[in-house]
Tab-separated table of C-alpha atoms and ligand atoms in Angstrom:
chain	number	residue	atom	x	y	z
M	22	MET	CA	115.803	64.945	2.194
M	23	ALA	CA	115.284	68.244	4.029
M	24	LEU	CA	113.642	66.877	7.159
M	25	TYR	CA	113.337	70.343	8.672
M	26	THR	CA	110.603	71.244	6.154
M	27	LEU	CA	108.216	68.515	7.339
M	28	ASP	CA	105.201	69.234	9.524
M	29	SER	CA	104.749	67.582	12.902
M	30	ARG	CA	102.452	64.829	11.685
M	31	GLN	CA	104.994	63.885	8.995
M	32	VAL	CA	107.897	63.964	11.455
M	33	ALA	CA	106.141	61.745	13.999
M	34	ALA	CA	105.028	59.311	11.265
M	35	GLY	CA	108.517	59.215	9.700
M	36	VAL	CA	110.231	58.618	13.031
M	37	LYS	CA	107.759	55.959	14.146
M	38	GLY	CA	107.856	54.235	10.737
M	39	ARG	CA	111.690	54.378	10.850
M	40	GLU	CA	111.890	56.174	7.504
M	41	PHE	CA	114.405	58.409	9.255
M	42	SER	CA	115.619	58.693	12.807
M	43	ALA	CA	114.738	61.439	15.269
M	44	GLU	CA	118.487	61.902	15.631
M	45	GLU	CA	118.941	62.662	11.900
M	46	TYR	CA	116.049	65.098	11.964
M	47	ILE	CA	117.276	66.947	15.071
M	48	TYR	CA	120.792	67.019	13.637
M	49	GLN	CA	119.492	68.688	10.462
M	50	LEU	CA	117.576	71.233	12.533
M	51	LEU	CA	120.652	72.079	14.598
M	52	GLU	CA	122.571	72.649	11.345
M	53	ARG	CA	119.758	74.802	10.057
M	54	ILE	CA	119.753	76.834	13.294
M	55	GLU	CA	123.467	77.406	12.951
M	56	LYS	CA	122.999	78.582	9.384
M	57	VAL	CA	120.080	80.984	9.779
M	58	GLU	CA	120.393	82.244	13.375
M	59	PRO	CA	122.933	84.953	12.477
M	60	LYS	CA	120.199	86.468	10.291
M	61	VAL	CA	117.083	85.739	12.373
M	62	ASN	CA	118.161	85.740	16.062
M	63	ALA	CA	115.131	83.758	17.244
M	64	PHE	CA	116.860	81.684	19.943
M	65	VAL	CA	117.936	82.694	23.429
M	66	SER	CA	119.421	79.258	24.022
M	67	VAL	CA	119.677	76.026	22.047
M	68	SER	CA	119.263	72.811	24.038
M	69	LYS	CA	122.386	70.725	24.539
M	70	GLU	CA	120.252	67.678	25.319
M	71	ALA	CA	118.112	67.625	22.157
M	72	LEU	CA	120.263	65.074	20.301
M	73	ASP	CA	120.412	62.756	23.324
M	74	GLU	CA	116.657	63.005	23.732
M	75	ALA	CA	116.234	62.118	20.050
M	76	ARG	CA	118.420	59.030	20.526
M	77	VAL	CA	116.218	57.943	23.435
M	78	ILE	CA	113.105	58.197	21.227
M	79	ASP	CA	114.838	56.220	18.454
M	80	LYS	CA	115.831	53.502	20.900
M	81	LYS	CA	112.304	53.239	22.269
M	82	ILE	CA	111.010	52.751	18.741
M	83	ARG	CA	113.649	50.136	17.956
M	84	ASP	CA	112.690	48.329	21.162
M	85	GLY	CA	109.039	48.359	20.160
M	86	GLU	CA	107.991	50.640	23.033
M	87	GLN	CA	105.051	53.030	22.802
M	88	VAL	CA	105.894	56.600	21.794
M	89	GLY	CA	103.418	59.484	21.702
M	90	ALA	CA	101.741	61.563	19.001
M	91	LEU	CA	104.653	64.011	18.749
M	92	ALA	CA	107.458	61.451	18.787
M	93	GLY	CA	110.684	63.228	17.869
M	94	VAL	CA	109.011	66.536	16.943
M	95	ALA	CA	111.210	69.560	17.720
M	96	VAL	CA	109.493	72.341	19.587
M	97	SER	CA	110.891	75.714	20.592
M	98	ILE	CA	109.583	77.266	23.807
M	99	LYS	CA	109.118	80.966	24.502
M	100	ASP	CA	111.597	81.951	27.178
M	101	ASN	CA	108.911	82.903	29.704
M	102	ILE	CA	107.761	79.269	30.038
M	103	CYS	CA	109.678	77.231	32.606
M	104	THR	CA	111.893	74.391	31.440
M	105	LYS	CA	113.577	72.199	34.024
M	106	GLY	CA	117.332	72.665	33.980
M	107	ILE	CA	117.215	75.146	31.077
M	108	LYS	CA	117.575	78.879	31.713
M	109	THR	CA	114.288	80.799	31.524
M	110	THR	CA	115.165	84.476	31.263
M	111	CYS	CA	112.004	86.296	30.078
M	112	ALA	CA	114.588	88.212	27.991
M	113	SER	CA	115.268	90.253	31.127
M	114	LYS	CA	118.344	90.976	33.170
M	115	MET	CA	116.186	90.336	36.247
M	116	LEU	CA	116.091	86.601	35.411
M	117	GLU	CA	119.323	86.186	33.484
M	118	THR	CA	120.546	83.397	35.766
M	119	PHE	CA	117.213	81.735	36.554
M	120	VAL	CA	117.184	77.970	35.937
M	121	PRO	CA	113.749	76.548	36.839
M	122	PRO	CA	113.717	73.396	38.964
M	123	TYR	CA	110.559	72.191	37.180
M	124	ASP	CA	108.876	72.006	33.772
M	125	ALA	CA	105.733	74.028	33.078
M	126	THR	CA	102.725	71.718	32.673
M	127	VAL	CA	102.671	72.380	28.912
M	128	VAL	CA	106.332	71.406	28.575
M	129	LYS	CA	105.847	68.284	30.632
M	130	ARG	CA	102.852	67.293	28.515
M	131	LEU	CA	104.792	67.826	25.294
M	132	ARG	CA	107.652	65.692	26.576
M	133	ASP	CA	105.136	63.018	27.630
M	134	VAL	CA	104.072	62.590	23.988
M	135	GLY	CA	107.650	62.435	22.721
M	136	ALA	CA	108.320	66.052	21.695
M	137	ILE	CA	111.872	67.371	21.972
M	138	VAL	CA	112.592	70.856	23.319
M	139	ILE	CA	115.124	72.208	20.840
M	140	GLY	CA	115.606	75.551	22.562
M	141	LYS	CA	114.209	78.631	24.220
M	142	VAL	CA	113.135	81.512	22.028
M	143	ASN	CA	113.192	85.273	22.190
M	144	LEU	CA	110.441	87.637	23.353
M	145	ASP	CA	109.872	91.179	24.455
M	146	GLU	CA	110.982	91.446	28.091
M	147	PHE	CA	108.355	89.695	30.248
M	148	ALA	CA	106.167	89.444	27.099
M	149	MET	CA	105.481	93.173	27.039
M	150	GLY	CA	105.540	94.355	23.457
M	151	SER	CA	104.491	93.618	19.899
M	152	THR	CA	107.828	93.424	18.087
M	153	THR	CA	110.414	91.383	20.051
M	154	GLU	CA	112.645	94.450	20.052
M	155	PHE	CA	112.430	94.950	23.853
M	156	SER	CA	114.708	91.994	24.527
M	157	ARG	CA	117.954	91.802	26.418
M	158	TYR	CA	119.158	89.481	23.651
M	159	GLY	CA	118.577	91.897	20.765
M	160	ALA	CA	115.709	92.060	18.301
M	161	THR	CA	114.509	88.974	16.474
M	162	ARG	CA	114.158	89.519	12.738
M	163	ASN	CA	111.340	88.620	10.394
M	164	PRO	CA	112.417	85.665	8.211
M	165	TRP	CA	110.503	87.135	5.243
M	166	ASP	CA	112.458	90.380	5.411
M	167	VAL	CA	115.184	90.579	8.014
M	168	SER	CA	115.048	94.376	8.169
M	169	ARG	CA	111.550	94.063	9.665
M	170	VAL	CA	110.098	92.970	12.998
M	171	PRO	CA	108.633	89.475	13.367
M	172	GLY	CA	105.852	90.773	15.646
M	173	GLY	CA	105.699	90.018	19.316
M	174	SER	CA	105.917	89.284	21.969
M	175	SER	CA	106.357	85.638	20.894
M	176	GLY	CA	108.515	86.759	17.966
M	177	GLY	CA	111.161	84.094	18.552
M	178	SER	CA	108.472	81.419	18.463
M	179	ALA	CA	106.952	82.482	15.132
M	180	ALA	CA	110.292	83.339	13.524
M	181	SER	CA	111.850	79.997	14.511
M	182	VAL	CA	108.878	78.146	12.983
M	183	ALA	CA	108.824	80.240	9.793
M	184	ALA	CA	112.612	80.002	9.366
M	185	LEU	CA	112.407	76.165	9.580
M	186	GLU	CA	114.520	76.070	12.748
M	187	CYS	CA	111.954	73.917	14.543
M	188	THR	CA	108.630	72.353	13.617
M	189	VAL	CA	106.316	73.919	16.195
M	190	SER	CA	106.561	76.349	19.091
M	191	LEU	CA	104.804	77.496	22.230
M	192	GLY	CA	104.144	81.170	22.801
M	193	SER	CA	102.016	83.092	25.273
M	194	ASP	CA	99.214	85.472	24.389
M	195	THR	CA	98.139	88.196	26.815
M	196	GLY	CA	96.872	90.649	24.223
M	197	GLY	CA	97.886	89.076	20.931
M	198	SER	CA	101.406	87.816	21.467
M	199	VAL	CA	100.818	84.492	19.726
M	200	ARG	CA	98.635	85.840	16.918
M	201	CYS	CA	100.614	88.994	16.083
M	202	PRO	CA	103.900	87.214	15.318
M	203	ALA	CA	102.009	84.332	13.697
M	204	SER	CA	100.494	86.893	11.332
M	205	PHE	CA	103.736	88.790	10.670
M	206	CYS	CA	105.674	85.557	9.976
M	207	SER	CA	102.993	83.725	7.937
M	208	THR	CA	102.480	80.980	10.493
M	209	VAL	CA	99.413	79.604	12.283
M	210	GLY	CA	98.992	80.710	15.906
M	211	LEU	CA	96.210	79.937	18.343
M	212	LYS	CA	95.149	81.545	21.606
M	213	PRO	CA	92.722	79.219	23.369
M	214	THR	CA	89.733	79.991	25.567
M	215	TYR	CA	90.839	81.193	28.998
M	216	GLY	CA	91.220	78.052	31.097
M	217	LEU	CA	91.765	75.532	28.296
M	218	ILE	CA	95.550	75.386	28.765
M	219	SER	CA	97.395	75.366	32.080
M	220	ARG	CA	99.453	78.444	32.950
M	221	TYR	CA	101.456	76.558	35.575
M	222	GLY	CA	105.069	77.440	34.833
M	223	LEU	CA	104.286	80.458	32.668
M	224	VAL	CA	105.906	83.567	34.128
M	225	SER	CA	102.907	85.806	34.812
M	226	TYR	CA	102.426	89.107	33.048
M	227	ALA	CA	98.624	89.622	33.309
M	228	ASN	CA	97.155	86.370	34.580
M	229	SER	CA	93.469	87.133	34.143
M	230	ILE	CA	93.775	87.426	30.361
M	231	GLU	CA	96.759	85.370	29.235
M	232	GLN	CA	97.072	81.873	27.849
M	233	ILE	CA	99.818	79.746	26.352
M	234	GLY	CA	99.226	78.880	22.699
M	235	PRO	CA	100.792	76.814	19.891
M	236	ILE	CA	102.400	78.161	16.714
M	237	GLY	CA	102.991	75.965	13.666
M	238	ARG	CA	103.262	76.148	9.902
M	239	THR	CA	99.911	74.406	9.361
M	240	VAL	CA	96.558	74.075	11.105
M	241	SER	CA	97.399	70.409	11.564
M	242	ASP	CA	100.541	71.335	13.555
M	243	VAL	CA	98.517	73.514	15.867
M	244	VAL	CA	95.838	70.837	16.416
M	245	LEU	CA	98.435	68.231	17.367
M	246	VAL	CA	100.128	70.502	19.903
M	247	LEU	CA	96.837	71.773	21.285
M	248	ASN	CA	95.619	68.246	21.930
M	249	ALA	CA	98.863	67.409	23.699
M	250	ILE	CA	98.806	70.360	26.080
M	251	ALA	CA	95.126	71.272	26.683
M	252	GLY	CA	92.960	70.124	29.556
M	253	ALA	CA	92.553	70.494	33.302
M	254	ASP	CA	95.651	70.704	35.497
M	255	GLU	CA	95.575	70.451	39.274
M	256	ASN	CA	98.408	72.988	39.437
M	257	ASP	CA	96.271	75.668	37.750
M	258	HIS	CA	92.803	75.930	39.202
M	259	THR	CA	91.621	78.221	36.436
M	260	THR	CA	91.779	75.285	34.024
M	261	VAL	CA	88.609	73.434	33.167
M	262	GLY	CA	87.372	70.358	31.392
M	263	GLY	CA	88.755	66.953	30.621
M	264	LYS	CA	91.038	66.134	27.742
M	265	PRO	CA	89.816	67.822	24.556
M	266	ALA	CA	90.372	66.021	21.255
M	267	HIS	CA	90.321	68.475	18.383
M	268	SER	CA	90.537	67.198	14.841
M	269	LEU	CA	90.885	68.329	11.231
M	270	ARG	CA	87.406	68.283	9.768
M	271	GLN	CA	85.949	69.166	6.409
M	272	ARG	CA	83.045	71.367	7.385
M	273	LYS	CA	81.072	73.654	5.124
M	274	GLY	CA	78.268	76.117	5.688
M	275	LEU	CA	79.829	78.068	8.552
M	276	ARG	CA	78.166	81.360	9.424
M	277	VAL	CA	80.847	84.032	9.204
M	278	GLY	CA	80.652	87.595	10.556
M	279	PHE	CA	83.149	90.000	8.985
M	280	VAL	CA	83.788	92.612	11.687
M	281	ARG	CA	83.682	96.135	10.259
M	282	GLU	CA	85.678	97.672	13.117
M	283	PHE	CA	88.519	95.207	12.550
M	284	ILE	CA	88.950	96.148	8.905
M	285	GLU	CA	88.144	99.875	9.076
M	286	GLY	CA	91.485	100.923	10.484
M	287	ALA	CA	93.547	98.491	8.434
M	288	GLU	CA	96.132	99.573	5.905
M	289	PRO	CA	94.557	99.293	2.381
M	290	ARG	CA	97.034	96.612	1.242
M	291	VAL	CA	96.135	94.498	4.289
M	292	ALA	CA	92.395	95.118	3.835
M	293	LYS	CA	92.609	93.911	0.240
M	294	VAL	CA	94.104	90.546	1.228
M	295	ILE	CA	91.489	90.118	3.973
M	296	HIS	CA	88.576	90.907	1.638
M	297	LYS	CA	89.944	88.255	-0.688
M	298	ALA	CA	90.141	85.823	2.242
M	299	ALA	CA	86.478	86.480	3.048
M	300	ASP	CA	85.627	85.763	-0.597
M	301	THR	CA	87.546	82.496	-0.381
M	302	LEU	CA	85.469	81.438	2.641
M	303	ALA	CA	82.273	82.464	0.853
M	304	LYS	CA	83.282	80.396	-2.204
M	305	GLN	CA	83.691	77.424	0.131
M	306	GLY	CA	80.013	77.701	1.033
M	307	CYS	CA	80.238	79.910	4.133
M	308	GLY	CA	77.552	82.526	4.677
M	309	CYS	CA	79.677	85.643	4.990
M	310	GLU	CA	78.243	89.005	6.038
M	311	GLU	CA	79.481	92.243	7.496
M	312	THR	CA	78.766	92.853	11.150
M	313	SER	CA	79.705	95.321	13.858
M	314	LEU	CA	81.420	95.059	17.250
M	315	ALA	CA	81.051	98.625	18.483
M	316	SER	CA	82.900	98.129	21.780
M	317	VAL	CA	86.200	97.594	19.933
M	318	GLN	CA	86.727	101.335	20.362
M	319	TYR	CA	87.201	100.862	24.129
M	320	ALA	CA	89.206	97.660	23.928
M	321	LEU	CA	92.747	99.047	23.829
M	322	ALA	CA	92.264	101.424	26.767
M	323	SER	CA	90.688	98.647	28.798
M	324	TYR	CA	93.355	96.120	27.843
M	325	TYR	CA	96.339	98.310	28.651
M	326	THR	CA	94.814	99.410	31.969
M	327	ILE	CA	94.191	95.823	33.094
M	328	ALA	CA	97.457	94.440	31.684
M	329	MET	CA	99.593	97.118	33.308
M	330	ALA	CA	97.748	96.873	36.631
M	331	GLU	CA	98.314	93.127	36.798
M	332	ALA	CA	101.891	93.505	35.567
M	333	SER	CA	102.749	95.985	38.324
M	334	SER	CA	101.547	93.523	40.915
M	335	ASN	CA	103.120	90.424	39.307
M	336	LEU	CA	106.498	92.034	38.794
M	337	ALA	CA	106.736	93.200	42.409
M	338	ARG	CA	108.311	89.829	43.220
M	339	TYR	CA	111.510	90.626	41.312
M	340	ASP	CA	113.550	91.963	44.199
M	341	ASN	CA	116.808	90.244	43.195
M	342	VAL	CA	116.817	88.316	46.480
M	343	ARG	CA	115.244	84.967	45.647
M	344	TYR	CA	116.572	84.952	42.094
M	345	GLY	CA	118.218	87.483	39.876
M	346	PHE	CA	121.665	88.697	38.969
M	347	ASP	CA	124.834	89.452	40.807
M	348	LEU	CA	124.434	92.625	42.880
M	349	ASP	CA	126.217	92.765	46.210
M	350	PRO	CA	123.870	94.040	48.999
M	351	GLU	CA	126.826	95.451	50.944
M	352	GLY	CA	126.335	99.164	51.628
M	353	TYR	CA	122.612	99.273	50.812
M	354	GLU	CA	119.624	99.366	53.153
M	355	TRP	CA	116.557	97.451	51.953
M	356	ASN	CA	114.737	100.159	49.987
M	357	SER	CA	117.785	101.424	48.148
M	358	TYR	CA	118.851	97.851	47.308
M	359	PHE	CA	115.377	97.088	45.977
M	360	ALA	CA	115.357	100.305	43.914
M	361	LYS	CA	118.868	99.707	42.561
M	362	ALA	CA	118.085	96.132	41.567
M	363	ARG	CA	114.796	97.046	39.930
M	364	SER	CA	116.373	99.812	37.888
M	365	ASN	CA	117.589	96.932	35.716
M	366	PHE	CA	114.179	96.345	34.198
M	367	GLY	CA	114.011	97.647	30.627
M	368	GLU	CA	112.302	100.937	29.753
M	369	GLU	CA	109.011	99.407	28.616
M	370	VAL	CA	108.642	97.213	31.688
M	371	LYS	CA	109.376	100.167	33.978
M	372	ARG	CA	106.793	102.266	32.159
M	373	ARG	CA	104.167	99.587	32.695
M	374	VAL	CA	104.965	99.033	36.364
M	375	ILE	CA	104.655	102.787	36.986
M	376	VAL	CA	101.383	103.202	35.054
M	377	GLY	CA	100.016	99.978	36.547
M	378	SER	CA	100.738	101.105	40.103
M	379	TYR	CA	99.082	104.437	39.348
M	380	VAL	CA	95.810	102.955	38.027
M	381	LEU	CA	95.572	100.731	41.091
M	382	SER	CA	96.320	103.463	43.602
M	383	SER	CA	93.538	104.523	45.959
M	384	GLY	CA	91.470	107.319	44.509
M	385	TYR	CA	92.176	106.225	40.924
M	386	TYR	CA	91.140	102.587	41.152
M	387	GLY	CA	87.459	103.345	40.433
M	388	LYS	CA	88.281	105.777	37.697
M	389	TYR	CA	90.576	103.471	35.709
M	390	TYR	CA	90.761	99.850	36.792
M	391	LEU	CA	87.075	99.410	37.592
M	392	LYS	CA	86.069	101.173	34.355
M	393	ALA	CA	88.377	98.874	32.426
M	394	GLN	CA	86.713	95.839	34.000
M	395	GLN	CA	83.294	97.217	33.071
M	396	VAL	CA	84.388	97.582	29.450
M	397	ARG	CA	85.562	94.005	29.581
M	398	SER	CA	82.042	92.830	30.538
M	399	LEU	CA	80.578	94.983	27.792
M	400	ILE	CA	82.847	93.454	25.145
M	401	LYS	CA	82.046	89.962	26.307
M	402	ARG	CA	78.298	90.622	26.253
M	403	GLU	CA	78.489	92.055	22.753
M	404	LEU	CA	80.505	89.108	21.503
M	405	LYS	CA	78.151	86.577	23.111
M	406	ALA	CA	75.256	88.171	21.210
M	407	LEU	CA	77.212	88.004	17.931
M	408	PHE	CA	78.045	84.342	18.454
M	409	LYS	CA	74.313	83.578	18.532
M	410	LYS	CA	74.248	84.712	14.896
M	411	TYR	CA	77.691	83.627	13.692
M	412	ASP	CA	79.918	80.602	14.204
M	413	ILE	CA	83.043	82.665	13.690
M	414	LEU	CA	84.090	86.293	13.388
M	415	ILE	CA	86.888	87.346	11.062
M	416	GLY	CA	89.124	90.311	10.273
M	417	PRO	CA	92.807	91.068	9.836
M	418	THR	CA	94.916	89.883	12.787
M	419	MET	CA	97.124	92.951	12.444
M	420	PRO	CA	95.950	96.174	10.811
M	421	ILE	CA	99.393	96.786	9.289
M	422	LEU	CA	102.227	94.923	7.596
M	423	PRO	CA	105.421	93.975	9.467
M	424	PHE	CA	107.261	97.269	9.864
M	425	GLU	CA	110.936	98.153	9.961
M	426	ILE	CA	112.983	97.388	13.061
M	427	GLY	CA	113.296	100.607	15.077
M	428	GLU	CA	110.287	102.242	13.412
M	429	LYS	CA	107.899	102.302	16.377
M	430	ILE	CA	110.033	101.504	19.384
M	431	ALA	CA	110.421	105.127	20.485
M	432	ASP	CA	106.686	105.818	20.549
M	433	PRO	CA	104.853	103.516	22.980
M	434	LEU	CA	101.377	104.747	22.125
M	435	ARG	CA	101.848	104.079	18.416
M	436	MET	CA	103.117	100.646	19.337
M	437	TYR	CA	100.075	99.879	21.524
M	438	LEU	CA	97.706	100.771	18.665
M	439	VAL	CA	98.741	97.805	16.542
M	440	ASP	CA	97.087	95.448	19.083
M	441	ILE	CA	93.603	96.818	18.417
M	442	ASN	CA	92.199	93.635	16.828
M	443	THR	CA	93.848	91.055	19.047
M	444	VAL	CA	93.173	92.315	22.596
M	445	VAL	CA	89.397	91.800	22.230
M	446	ALA	CA	89.634	87.997	22.512
M	447	ASN	CA	91.815	88.219	25.642
M	448	LEU	CA	89.435	90.597	27.385
M	449	ALA	CA	86.507	88.285	26.598
M	450	GLY	CA	88.437	85.089	27.405
M	451	MET	CA	87.470	83.707	24.004
M	452	PRO	CA	89.561	81.719	21.512
M	453	ALA	CA	91.146	83.355	18.480
M	454	MET	CA	93.732	82.351	15.928
M	455	SER	CA	95.714	83.742	13.042
M	456	VAL	CA	96.138	81.851	9.770
M	457	PRO	CA	98.240	82.964	6.798
M	458	ALA	CA	95.921	84.872	4.448
M	459	GLY	CA	98.395	85.804	1.727
M	460	PHE	CA	101.223	88.135	0.850
M	461	THR	CA	101.354	91.700	-0.366
M	462	ASP	CA	104.630	93.210	-1.577
M	463	GLY	CA	106.349	90.072	-0.317
M	464	LEU	CA	105.083	90.538	3.256
M	465	PRO	CA	102.653	88.251	5.092
M	466	VAL	CA	99.094	89.098	6.114
M	467	GLY	CA	97.215	87.047	8.725
M	468	LEU	CA	93.489	86.342	8.916
M	469	GLN	CA	92.119	86.390	12.463
M	470	ILE	CA	89.337	83.925	13.248
M	471	MET	CA	87.482	84.217	16.555
M	472	ALA	CA	84.922	81.885	18.119
M	473	ASP	CA	82.800	81.618	21.247
M	474	GLU	CA	84.233	80.171	24.467
M	475	PHE	CA	85.401	76.561	24.103
M	476	GLN	CA	84.442	76.530	20.415
M	477	GLU	CA	88.035	75.874	19.322
M	478	GLN	CA	86.839	73.062	17.074
M	479	THR	CA	84.588	75.403	15.080
M	480	MET	CA	87.428	77.915	14.790
M	481	LEU	CA	89.794	75.167	13.594
M	482	ASP	CA	87.193	73.944	11.086
M	483	ALA	CA	87.143	77.421	9.553
M	484	ALA	CA	90.936	77.713	9.628
M	485	TYR	CA	91.380	74.325	7.951
M	486	LEU	CA	88.752	75.097	5.313
M	487	PHE	CA	90.513	78.356	4.534
M	488	GLU	CA	93.992	76.839	4.552
M	489	GLN	CA	92.998	74.102	2.114
M	490	ALA	CA	91.292	76.565	-0.246
M	491	ALA	CA	93.761	79.476	-0.095
M	492	LYS	CA	97.028	77.476	-0.260
M	493	VAL	CA	99.186	80.317	1.031
M	494	GLN	CA	102.009	78.323	2.566
M	495	ARG	CA	105.564	78.777	1.323
M	496	SER	CA	109.008	79.164	2.836
M	497	PRO	CA	111.192	82.245	3.107
M	498	ASP	CA	114.536	82.556	1.310
M	499	LEU	CA	117.182	82.460	3.984
C	1	LIG	N1	101.457	93.737	22.680
C	1	LIG	C1	100.677	93.454	23.843
C	1	LIG	C2	101.345	94.032	25.061
C	1	LIG	O1	102.358	94.579	24.898
C	1	LIG	C3	100.454	91.988	23.978
C	1	LIG	C4	101.545	91.274	24.653
C	1	LIG	C5	101.227	89.837	24.927
C	1	LIG	O2	100.244	89.291	24.437
C	1	LIG	N2	102.044	89.228	25.783
C	1	LIG	O3	100.869	93.952	26.137
């Protein structure tokens, strides 16, 4: 039996019921990784401890001890989330030797319910990008067509899930980095409300807008991981609430707003799949109507101003003194050492640090950064008004299909444009997810579902309803 095709609920049930051992399942996954990695390149490192950890779970079960909801389930972790004793590189030379002395809260919580970290997965350097091409470890490839990008920046997360190299994954989403690759790889990805999931142990890119989020092959996968990791954490004082318990519910009669601005700029082939998805929801008894979110037009400018400003400040700590790579300080005075070390950031990161420092500089702060914050309030106000009328808002996650590797990398502005539909939720701090909507010319299209703050359950209700009706799921030929 191909255990690597099972979803997380099936794995945990099979392991607990002793239909198969966690060891057998992890062994199969490691074989699978060995087979497909040369084509996909999703992993930065594969855990050497995974098999031992599986044996520990199996022993606990044999001894009749309690194991958690994700007993034995293999999870890959984006390589900007700290894992104790396992290198966490952010796909950057600046952290190529960094081994965290602690687990991020999300990793600890996953381990507490029996999950097994199978490895660390690729990303754009410091999570800055939409394709996973800006990585020190080479581009990750889309499992549906390996000449194309898997999306980003959590491209390793989505690709490893789609390629059946793990069952679920954790990514981070600052402006779409969970939802974009989820969409491009035909997986389910969720960005929660700001504050629902602890960021303790996530290497910061733009802290005021980013969240960690789960990626799985089914809505059920995402619910299980979300429940394991969500909730207040004393190490992250932006987290709120107790322990949420989301579930899979059959719910009809949702009020759906189809956002005109999200679909207007979409490629016709993508728009067609999304119109069909809206029809599917309508056939399931949802009241579906077109609506408008006019402030979308300012979203990208606002997002990139805020993200780069915060990035320039966050990345100032990489001075190659506390951690970093081997560069002998002999012969340098402080400033030249600092400049030499920091020249090792990749092109895209450097661009963002420079622009970010500029928009924060005195004289320009009011003109750019403050304006961007004002737009953010405007977007949030507009969304709040829409969520009085609608339970969820929908549109395509990405306006285009996964494109060829190398196609957009030389033109940063063209690259930034693809984030138009995803950045809105980050600016507003609201939850959003991508679910597989269908395929066109063999390439995946994702449906984005957004909801009001802390209305993850409503969003999941819609996603589950759609998933059950549309039956899009399949596996790539690898
Ligand atoms: N593509 C966006 C950016 O480059 C989003 C990245 C992210 O969500 N981490 O900033």
